[in-house]
Coordinates of C-alpha atoms and ligand atoms in Angstrom, one line a residue:
X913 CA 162.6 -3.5 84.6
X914 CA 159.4 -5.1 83.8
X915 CA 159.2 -2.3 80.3
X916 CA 162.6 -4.5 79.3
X917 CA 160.0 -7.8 78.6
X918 CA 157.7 -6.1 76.4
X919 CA 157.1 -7.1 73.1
X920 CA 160.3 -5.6 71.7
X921 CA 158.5 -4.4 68.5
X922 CA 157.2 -1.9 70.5
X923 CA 160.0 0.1 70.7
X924 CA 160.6 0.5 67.4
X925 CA 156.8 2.4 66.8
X926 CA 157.4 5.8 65.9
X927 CA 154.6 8.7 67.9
X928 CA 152.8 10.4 65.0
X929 CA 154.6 13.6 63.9
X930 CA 151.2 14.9 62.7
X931 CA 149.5 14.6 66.0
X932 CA 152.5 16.1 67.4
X933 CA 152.3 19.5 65.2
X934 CA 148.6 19.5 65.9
X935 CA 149.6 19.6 69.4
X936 CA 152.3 22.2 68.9
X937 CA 149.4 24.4 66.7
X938 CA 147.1 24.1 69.7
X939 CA 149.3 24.8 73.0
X940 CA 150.5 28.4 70.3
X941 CA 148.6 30.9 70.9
X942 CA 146.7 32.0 67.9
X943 CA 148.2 29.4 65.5
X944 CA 146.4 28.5 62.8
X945 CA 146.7 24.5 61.8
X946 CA 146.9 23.1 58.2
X947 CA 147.8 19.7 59.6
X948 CA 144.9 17.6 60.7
X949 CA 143.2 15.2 57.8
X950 CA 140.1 15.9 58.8
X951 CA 137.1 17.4 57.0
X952 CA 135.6 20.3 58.8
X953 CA 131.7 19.2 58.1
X954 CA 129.7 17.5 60.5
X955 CA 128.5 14.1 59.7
X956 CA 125.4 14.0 57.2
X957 CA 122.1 14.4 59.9
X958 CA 120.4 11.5 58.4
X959 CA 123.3 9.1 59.6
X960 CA 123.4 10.7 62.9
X961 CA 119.1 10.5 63.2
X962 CA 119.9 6.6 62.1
X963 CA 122.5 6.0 64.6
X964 CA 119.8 7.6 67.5
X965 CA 116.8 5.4 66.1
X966 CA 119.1 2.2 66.4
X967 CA 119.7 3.4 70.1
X968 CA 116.1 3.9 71.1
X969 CA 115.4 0.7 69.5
X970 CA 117.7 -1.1 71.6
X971 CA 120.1 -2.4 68.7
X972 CA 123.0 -2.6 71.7
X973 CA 123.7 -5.9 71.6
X974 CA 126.2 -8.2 70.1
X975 CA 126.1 -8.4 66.6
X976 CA 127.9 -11.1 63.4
X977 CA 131.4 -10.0 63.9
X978 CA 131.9 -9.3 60.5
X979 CA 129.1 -6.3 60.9
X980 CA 125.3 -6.8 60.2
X981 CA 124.6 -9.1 56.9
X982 CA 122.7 -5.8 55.9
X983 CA 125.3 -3.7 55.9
X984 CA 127.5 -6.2 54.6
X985 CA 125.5 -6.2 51.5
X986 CA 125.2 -2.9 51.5
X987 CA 128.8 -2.1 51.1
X988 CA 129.3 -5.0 47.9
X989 CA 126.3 -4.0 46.3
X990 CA 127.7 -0.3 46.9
X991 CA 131.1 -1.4 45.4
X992 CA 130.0 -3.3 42.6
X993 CA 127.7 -0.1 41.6
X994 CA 129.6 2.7 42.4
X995 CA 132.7 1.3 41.6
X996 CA 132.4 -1.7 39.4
X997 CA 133.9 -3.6 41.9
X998 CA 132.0 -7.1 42.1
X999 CA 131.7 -8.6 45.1
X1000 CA 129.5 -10.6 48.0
X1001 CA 129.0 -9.7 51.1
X1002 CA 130.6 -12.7 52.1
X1003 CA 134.1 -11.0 51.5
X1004 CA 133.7 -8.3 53.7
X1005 CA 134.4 -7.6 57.4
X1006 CA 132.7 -4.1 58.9
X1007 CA 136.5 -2.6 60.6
X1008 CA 137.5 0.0 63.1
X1009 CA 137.9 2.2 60.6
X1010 CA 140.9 1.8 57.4
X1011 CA 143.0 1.7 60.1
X1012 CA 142.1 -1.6 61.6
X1013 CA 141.0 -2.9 58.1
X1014 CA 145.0 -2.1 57.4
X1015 CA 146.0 -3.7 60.6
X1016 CA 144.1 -6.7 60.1
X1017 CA 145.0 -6.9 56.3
X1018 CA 148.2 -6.9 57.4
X1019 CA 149.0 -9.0 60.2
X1020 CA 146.7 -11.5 58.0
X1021 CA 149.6 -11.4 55.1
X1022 CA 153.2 -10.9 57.1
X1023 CA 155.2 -13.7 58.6
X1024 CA 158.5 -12.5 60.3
X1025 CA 160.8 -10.7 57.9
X1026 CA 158.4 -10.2 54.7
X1027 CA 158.6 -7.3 53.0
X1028 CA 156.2 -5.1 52.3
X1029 CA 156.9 -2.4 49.8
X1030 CA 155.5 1.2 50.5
X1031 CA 155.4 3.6 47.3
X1032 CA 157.0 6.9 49.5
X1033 CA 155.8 9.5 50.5
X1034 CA 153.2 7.5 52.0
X1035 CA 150.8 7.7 55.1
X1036 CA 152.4 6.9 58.6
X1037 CA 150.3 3.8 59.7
X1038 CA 151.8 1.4 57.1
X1039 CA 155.0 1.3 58.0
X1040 CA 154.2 1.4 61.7
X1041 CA 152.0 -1.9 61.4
X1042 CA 154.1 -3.5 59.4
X1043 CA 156.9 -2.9 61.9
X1044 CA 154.3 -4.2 64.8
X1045 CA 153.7 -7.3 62.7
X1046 CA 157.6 -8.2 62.2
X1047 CA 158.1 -7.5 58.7
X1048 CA 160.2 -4.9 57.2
X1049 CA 158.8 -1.6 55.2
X1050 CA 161.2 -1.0 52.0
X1051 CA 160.5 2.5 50.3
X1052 CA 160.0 2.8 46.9
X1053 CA 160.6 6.4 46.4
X1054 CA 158.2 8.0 44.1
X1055 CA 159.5 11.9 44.6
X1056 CA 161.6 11.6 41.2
X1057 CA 158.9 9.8 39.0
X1058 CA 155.9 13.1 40.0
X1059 CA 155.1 10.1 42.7
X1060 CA 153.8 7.3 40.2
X1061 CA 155.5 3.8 40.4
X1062 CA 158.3 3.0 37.9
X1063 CA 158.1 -0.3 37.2
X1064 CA 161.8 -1.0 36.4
X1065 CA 162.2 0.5 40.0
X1066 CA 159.5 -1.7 41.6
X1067 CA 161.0 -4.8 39.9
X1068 CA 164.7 -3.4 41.5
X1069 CA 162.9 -3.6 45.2
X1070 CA 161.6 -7.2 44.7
X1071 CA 163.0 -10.1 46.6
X1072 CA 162.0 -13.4 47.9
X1073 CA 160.9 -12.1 51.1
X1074 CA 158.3 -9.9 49.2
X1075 CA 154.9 -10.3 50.6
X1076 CA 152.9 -7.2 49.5
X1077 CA 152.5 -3.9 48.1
X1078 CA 150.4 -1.6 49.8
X1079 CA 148.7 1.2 47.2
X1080 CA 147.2 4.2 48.2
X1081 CA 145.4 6.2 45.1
X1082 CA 144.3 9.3 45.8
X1083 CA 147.8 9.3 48.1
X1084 CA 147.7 11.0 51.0
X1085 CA 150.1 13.6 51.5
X1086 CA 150.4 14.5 48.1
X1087 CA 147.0 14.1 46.5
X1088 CA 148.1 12.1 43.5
X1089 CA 146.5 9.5 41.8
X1090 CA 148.1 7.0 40.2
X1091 CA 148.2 6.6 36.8
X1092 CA 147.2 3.3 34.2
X1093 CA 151.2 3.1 33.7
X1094 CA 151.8 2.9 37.7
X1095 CA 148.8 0.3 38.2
X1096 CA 149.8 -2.0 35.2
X1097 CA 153.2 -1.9 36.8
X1098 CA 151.6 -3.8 40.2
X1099 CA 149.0 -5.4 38.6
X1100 CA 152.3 -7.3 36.6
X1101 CA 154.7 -7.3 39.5
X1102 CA 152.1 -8.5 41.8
X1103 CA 150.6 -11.8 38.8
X1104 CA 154.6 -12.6 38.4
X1105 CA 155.8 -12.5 42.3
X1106 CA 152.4 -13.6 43.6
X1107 CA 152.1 -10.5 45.8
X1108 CA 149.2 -9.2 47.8
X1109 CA 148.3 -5.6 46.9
X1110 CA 146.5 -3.7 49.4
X1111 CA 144.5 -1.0 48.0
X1112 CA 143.9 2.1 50.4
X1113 CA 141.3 3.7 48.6
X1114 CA 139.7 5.8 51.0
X1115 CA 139.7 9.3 49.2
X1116 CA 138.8 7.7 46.3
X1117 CA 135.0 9.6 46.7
X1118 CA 137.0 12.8 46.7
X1119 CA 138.7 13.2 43.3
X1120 CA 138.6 16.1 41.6
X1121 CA 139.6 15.7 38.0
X1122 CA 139.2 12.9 35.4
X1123 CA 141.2 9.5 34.7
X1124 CA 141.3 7.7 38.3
X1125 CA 141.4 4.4 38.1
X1126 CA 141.9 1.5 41.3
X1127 CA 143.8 -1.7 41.4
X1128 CA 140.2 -3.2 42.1
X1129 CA 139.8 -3.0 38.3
X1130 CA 142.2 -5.9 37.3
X1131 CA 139.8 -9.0 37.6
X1132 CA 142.5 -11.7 36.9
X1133 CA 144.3 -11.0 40.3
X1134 CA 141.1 -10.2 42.8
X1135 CA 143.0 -13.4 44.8
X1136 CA 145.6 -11.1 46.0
X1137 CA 143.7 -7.9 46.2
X1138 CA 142.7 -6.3 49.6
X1139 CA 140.8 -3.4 49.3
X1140 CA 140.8 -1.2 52.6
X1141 CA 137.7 1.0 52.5
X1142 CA 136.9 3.7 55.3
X1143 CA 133.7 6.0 56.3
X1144 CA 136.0 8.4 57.7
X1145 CA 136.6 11.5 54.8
X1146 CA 133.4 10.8 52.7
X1147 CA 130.8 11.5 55.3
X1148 CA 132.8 13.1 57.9
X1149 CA 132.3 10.3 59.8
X1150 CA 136.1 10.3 61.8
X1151 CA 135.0 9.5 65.0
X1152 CA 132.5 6.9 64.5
X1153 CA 135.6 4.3 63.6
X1154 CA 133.8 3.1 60.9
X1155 CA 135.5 1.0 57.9
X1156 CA 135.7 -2.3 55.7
X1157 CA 137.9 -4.7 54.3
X1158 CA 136.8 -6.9 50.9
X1159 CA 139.2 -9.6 50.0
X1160 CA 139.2 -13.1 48.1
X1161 CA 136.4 -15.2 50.4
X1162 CA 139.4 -17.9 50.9
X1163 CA 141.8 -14.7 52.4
X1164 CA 138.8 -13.2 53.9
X1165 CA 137.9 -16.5 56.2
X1166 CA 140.9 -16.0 57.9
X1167 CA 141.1 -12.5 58.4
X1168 CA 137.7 -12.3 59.8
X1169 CA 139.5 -14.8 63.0
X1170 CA 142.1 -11.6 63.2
X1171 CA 139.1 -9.3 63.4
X1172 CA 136.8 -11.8 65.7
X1173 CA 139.4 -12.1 68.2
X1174 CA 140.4 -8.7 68.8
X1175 CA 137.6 -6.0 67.9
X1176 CA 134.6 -8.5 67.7
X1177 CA 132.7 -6.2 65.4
X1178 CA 132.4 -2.3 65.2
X1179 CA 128.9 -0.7 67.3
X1180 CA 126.0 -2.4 66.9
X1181 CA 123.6 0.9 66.8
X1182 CA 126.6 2.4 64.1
X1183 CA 125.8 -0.4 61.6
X1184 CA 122.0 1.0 60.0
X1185 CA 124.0 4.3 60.2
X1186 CA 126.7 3.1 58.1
X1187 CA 123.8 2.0 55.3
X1188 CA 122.4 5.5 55.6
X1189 CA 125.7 6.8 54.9
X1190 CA 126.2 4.5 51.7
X1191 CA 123.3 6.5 50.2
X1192 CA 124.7 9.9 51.2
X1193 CA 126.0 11.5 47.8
X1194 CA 129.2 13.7 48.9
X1195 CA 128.6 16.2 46.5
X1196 CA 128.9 19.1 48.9
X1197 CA 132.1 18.1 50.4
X1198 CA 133.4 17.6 47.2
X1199 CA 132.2 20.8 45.8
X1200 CA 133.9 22.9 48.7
X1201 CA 137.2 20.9 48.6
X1202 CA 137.3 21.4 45.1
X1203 CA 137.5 25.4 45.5
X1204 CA 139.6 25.0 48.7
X1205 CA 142.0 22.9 46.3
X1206 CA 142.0 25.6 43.3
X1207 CA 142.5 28.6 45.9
X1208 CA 145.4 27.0 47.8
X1209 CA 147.4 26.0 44.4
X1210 CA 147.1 29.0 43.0
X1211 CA 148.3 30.8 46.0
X1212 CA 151.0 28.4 46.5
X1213 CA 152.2 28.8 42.7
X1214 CA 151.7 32.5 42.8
X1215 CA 154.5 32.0 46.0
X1216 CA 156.9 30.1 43.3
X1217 CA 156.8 26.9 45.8
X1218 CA 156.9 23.5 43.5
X1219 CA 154.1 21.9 44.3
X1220 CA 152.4 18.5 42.9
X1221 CA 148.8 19.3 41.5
X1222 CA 146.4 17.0 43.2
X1223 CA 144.1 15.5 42.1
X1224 CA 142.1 13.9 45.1
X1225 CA 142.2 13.7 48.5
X1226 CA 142.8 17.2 50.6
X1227 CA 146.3 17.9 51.0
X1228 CA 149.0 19.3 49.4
X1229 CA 152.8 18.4 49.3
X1230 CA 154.8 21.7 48.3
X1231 CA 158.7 21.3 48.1
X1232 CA 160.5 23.4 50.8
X1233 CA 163.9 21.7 49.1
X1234 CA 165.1 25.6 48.6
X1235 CA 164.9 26.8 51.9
X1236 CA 167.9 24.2 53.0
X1237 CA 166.5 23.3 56.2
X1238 CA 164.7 20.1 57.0
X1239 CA 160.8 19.9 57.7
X1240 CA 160.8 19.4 61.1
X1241 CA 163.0 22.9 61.3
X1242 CA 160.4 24.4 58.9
X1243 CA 157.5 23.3 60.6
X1244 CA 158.7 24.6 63.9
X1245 CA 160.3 27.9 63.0
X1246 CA 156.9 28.7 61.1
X1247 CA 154.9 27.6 64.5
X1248 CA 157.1 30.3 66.6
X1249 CA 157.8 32.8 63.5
X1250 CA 154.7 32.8 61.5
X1251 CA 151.7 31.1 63.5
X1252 CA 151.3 28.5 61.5
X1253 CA 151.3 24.9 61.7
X1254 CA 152.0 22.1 59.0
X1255 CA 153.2 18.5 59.2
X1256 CA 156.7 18.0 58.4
X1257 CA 157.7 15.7 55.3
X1258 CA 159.7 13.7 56.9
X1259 CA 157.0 11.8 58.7
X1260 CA 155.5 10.7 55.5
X1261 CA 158.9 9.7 54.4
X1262 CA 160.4 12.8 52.4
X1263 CA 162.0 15.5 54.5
X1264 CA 161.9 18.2 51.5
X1265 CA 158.7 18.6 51.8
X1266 CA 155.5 20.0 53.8
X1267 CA 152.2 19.0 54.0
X1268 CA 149.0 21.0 54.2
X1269 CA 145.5 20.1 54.4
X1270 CA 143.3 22.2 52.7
X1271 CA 140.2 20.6 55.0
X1272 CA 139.2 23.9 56.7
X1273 CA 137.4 27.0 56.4
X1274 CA 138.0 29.8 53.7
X1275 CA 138.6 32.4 56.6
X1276 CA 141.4 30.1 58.4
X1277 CA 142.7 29.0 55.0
X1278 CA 143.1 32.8 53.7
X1279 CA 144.7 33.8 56.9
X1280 CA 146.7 30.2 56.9
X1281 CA 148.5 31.1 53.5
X1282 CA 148.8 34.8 54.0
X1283 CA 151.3 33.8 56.8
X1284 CA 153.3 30.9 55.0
X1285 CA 153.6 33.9 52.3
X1286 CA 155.4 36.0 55.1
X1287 CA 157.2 33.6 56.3
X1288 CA 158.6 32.4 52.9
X1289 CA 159.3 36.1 52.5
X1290 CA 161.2 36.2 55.8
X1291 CA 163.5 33.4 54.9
X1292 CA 164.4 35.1 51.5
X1293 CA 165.6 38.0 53.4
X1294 CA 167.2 36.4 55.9
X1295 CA 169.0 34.0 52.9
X1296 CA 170.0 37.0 51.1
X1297 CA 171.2 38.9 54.3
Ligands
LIG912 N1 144.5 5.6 55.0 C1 144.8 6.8 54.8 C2 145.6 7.1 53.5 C3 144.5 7.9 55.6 O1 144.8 9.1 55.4 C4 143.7 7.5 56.8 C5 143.3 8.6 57.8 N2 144.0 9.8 57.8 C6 143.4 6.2 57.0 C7 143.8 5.2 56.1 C8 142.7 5.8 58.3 O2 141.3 6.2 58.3 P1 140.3 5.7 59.3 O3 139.8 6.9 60.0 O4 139.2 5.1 58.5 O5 140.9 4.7 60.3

């Protein structure tokens, strides 16, 4: 069998669970989905009239692989403003979205059987890459700390082999961001163990209370930091596969070989459109996430379900620990008993839990959580009888 001489990592890559419910949601009739991360506004019409002029002036050609100097300076002088992040446009590659930024991060950083340490519950694609790349994803479980690093427990997980620490702030599924306590943590773990720390900022634009802070802000290790940057949830922009990496110019010189030899650069006519986009203040997004965020916690308290307040992002992480059944059973049964559809814990690493993404519209949210509210209610009957 020919599938027998495949790259055996391979088989050890896990199908998303989220796409999977999505799927679930769509082939149930009449379902209504809270599972998708992905923001129900179109893409702002300035980037899209952008994108056309670059097409009807022929920009269709190979570009720098790194993406157009432009842009390039576009995005540090849009980091070191917006962000006080300082940088050059020399230590940025233009990516396939976070994702390949990730991939490329870290395939750039993992030799056989490093570790990479994943603060859990944590998005799907880290642990998958760093699987594909031959190192080994160890959990540190954030569910007992209200999901900010302990550093005691951080320094527990730290071996030899440990190559990295990937960070994601606002987190995705729960919404959390992490606090100076959880950074300071890293920022000494990662100066005393000489660790990379990848910083997955990519809801950082949608944060709806005070006090966030990124691992970008530590000067004294911007050696070791990789921040992963995306176009995706901002501007709505999901399908354009649109994203950057900024690292140390020495890291970055290598990285960019990783990127050259396997996506060459991201669309030529997407490049202006990505400048456009850097000027395009979210505000409205924000604004409508930030009621679809207040309405959806308050119905899931008034339920009595534990739930995290978040504080970015658009999900939410409610505890289904009291039902004793795990997500995946949750998740289904409510597909088949309730019409609804959410994405099982257990694929972000924490079975007690569900996730829902408050990224749709008021009607299909109001009718969303007036059927987990039955549902919920059916399993208390059927508990007591
Ligand atoms: N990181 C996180 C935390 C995400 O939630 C996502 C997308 N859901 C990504 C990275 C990947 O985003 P992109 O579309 O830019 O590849």
């Amino acid at each position: 069998m020919m599938r027998d001489r495949m790259n055996t990592s391979v088989f050890d890559l896990r199908r998303s669970a989220i796409r999977e419910f999505a799927r679930l949601a769509k082939e149930t009739p009449g379902c209504i989905s809270l599972t998708l991360g992905e923001p129900d506004f179109d893409t702002p019409r300035p980037v899209i009239e952008q994108a056309k002029l670059s097409l009807d002036n022929h920009e269709t050609h190979y570009i720098e692989n790194n993406g157009l100097r432009e842009l390039r300076e576009s995005i540090a002088a849009y980091e070191t403003k917006a962000h006080g992040f300082t940088c050059d446009q020399s230590q940025v590659i233009v990516t396939a979205g976070a994702t390949e930024a990730l991939f490329t991060a870290l395939m750039g950083i993992i030799n056989p059987g490093d570790e990479v340490i994943i603060p859990t519950p944590a998005f799907v694609l880290y642990e998958e890459i760093i699987k594909l790349c031959r190192g080994i994803p160890v959990h540190l479980d954030t569910s007992k700390s209200s999901f900010q690093i302990c550093g005691k427990q951080l320094e527990g997980l730290i071996t030899d082999r440990t190559k990295a620490i990937v960070l994601n702030t606002p987190n995705n599924p729960t919404g959390t961001i992490l606090n100076s306590e959880s950074l300071e943590a890293v920022h000494q773990a990662a100066l005393k163990n000489d660790l990379f720390v990848i910083c997955d900022d990519v809801y950082r634009q949608l944060i709806y209370t005070d006090g966030y802070h990124s691992f970008t802000e530590f000067t004294d290790v911007r050696d070791r930091t990789i921040l992963v940057q995306s176009f995706s949830k901002p501007y709505a922009m999901t399908g354009w596969r649109m994203g950057y990496l900024i690292a140390d110019a020495q890291i970055k010189e290598r990285l960019e070989l990783i990127h050259q030899f396997s996506v060459v650069s991201t669309p030529a006519p997407f490049q202006k459109a990505a400048i456009t986009a850097l000027d395009f203040d979210p505000v409205e997004l924000k604004e409508t996430y930030a009621r679809r965020r207040a309405y959806m916690l308050k119905r899931l308290n008034d339920m009595g379900l534990d739930v995290p307040e978040p504080q970015g992002a658009f999900y939410m992480f409610p505890s289904i620990a009291r039902f004793g059944m795990d997500s995946a059973t949750f998740c289904r049964r409510m597909i088949s008993e309730a019409g609804l559809a959410a994405t099982p814990g257990f694929c972000f690493g924490s079975d007690d839990h569900i996730r829902l993404t408050y990224c749709y519209s008021d009607s299909q949210l109001k009718e969303g959580l007036d059927r987990l509210e039955k549902f919920i209610g059916m399993l208390h009957i059927s508990d007591r009888g």
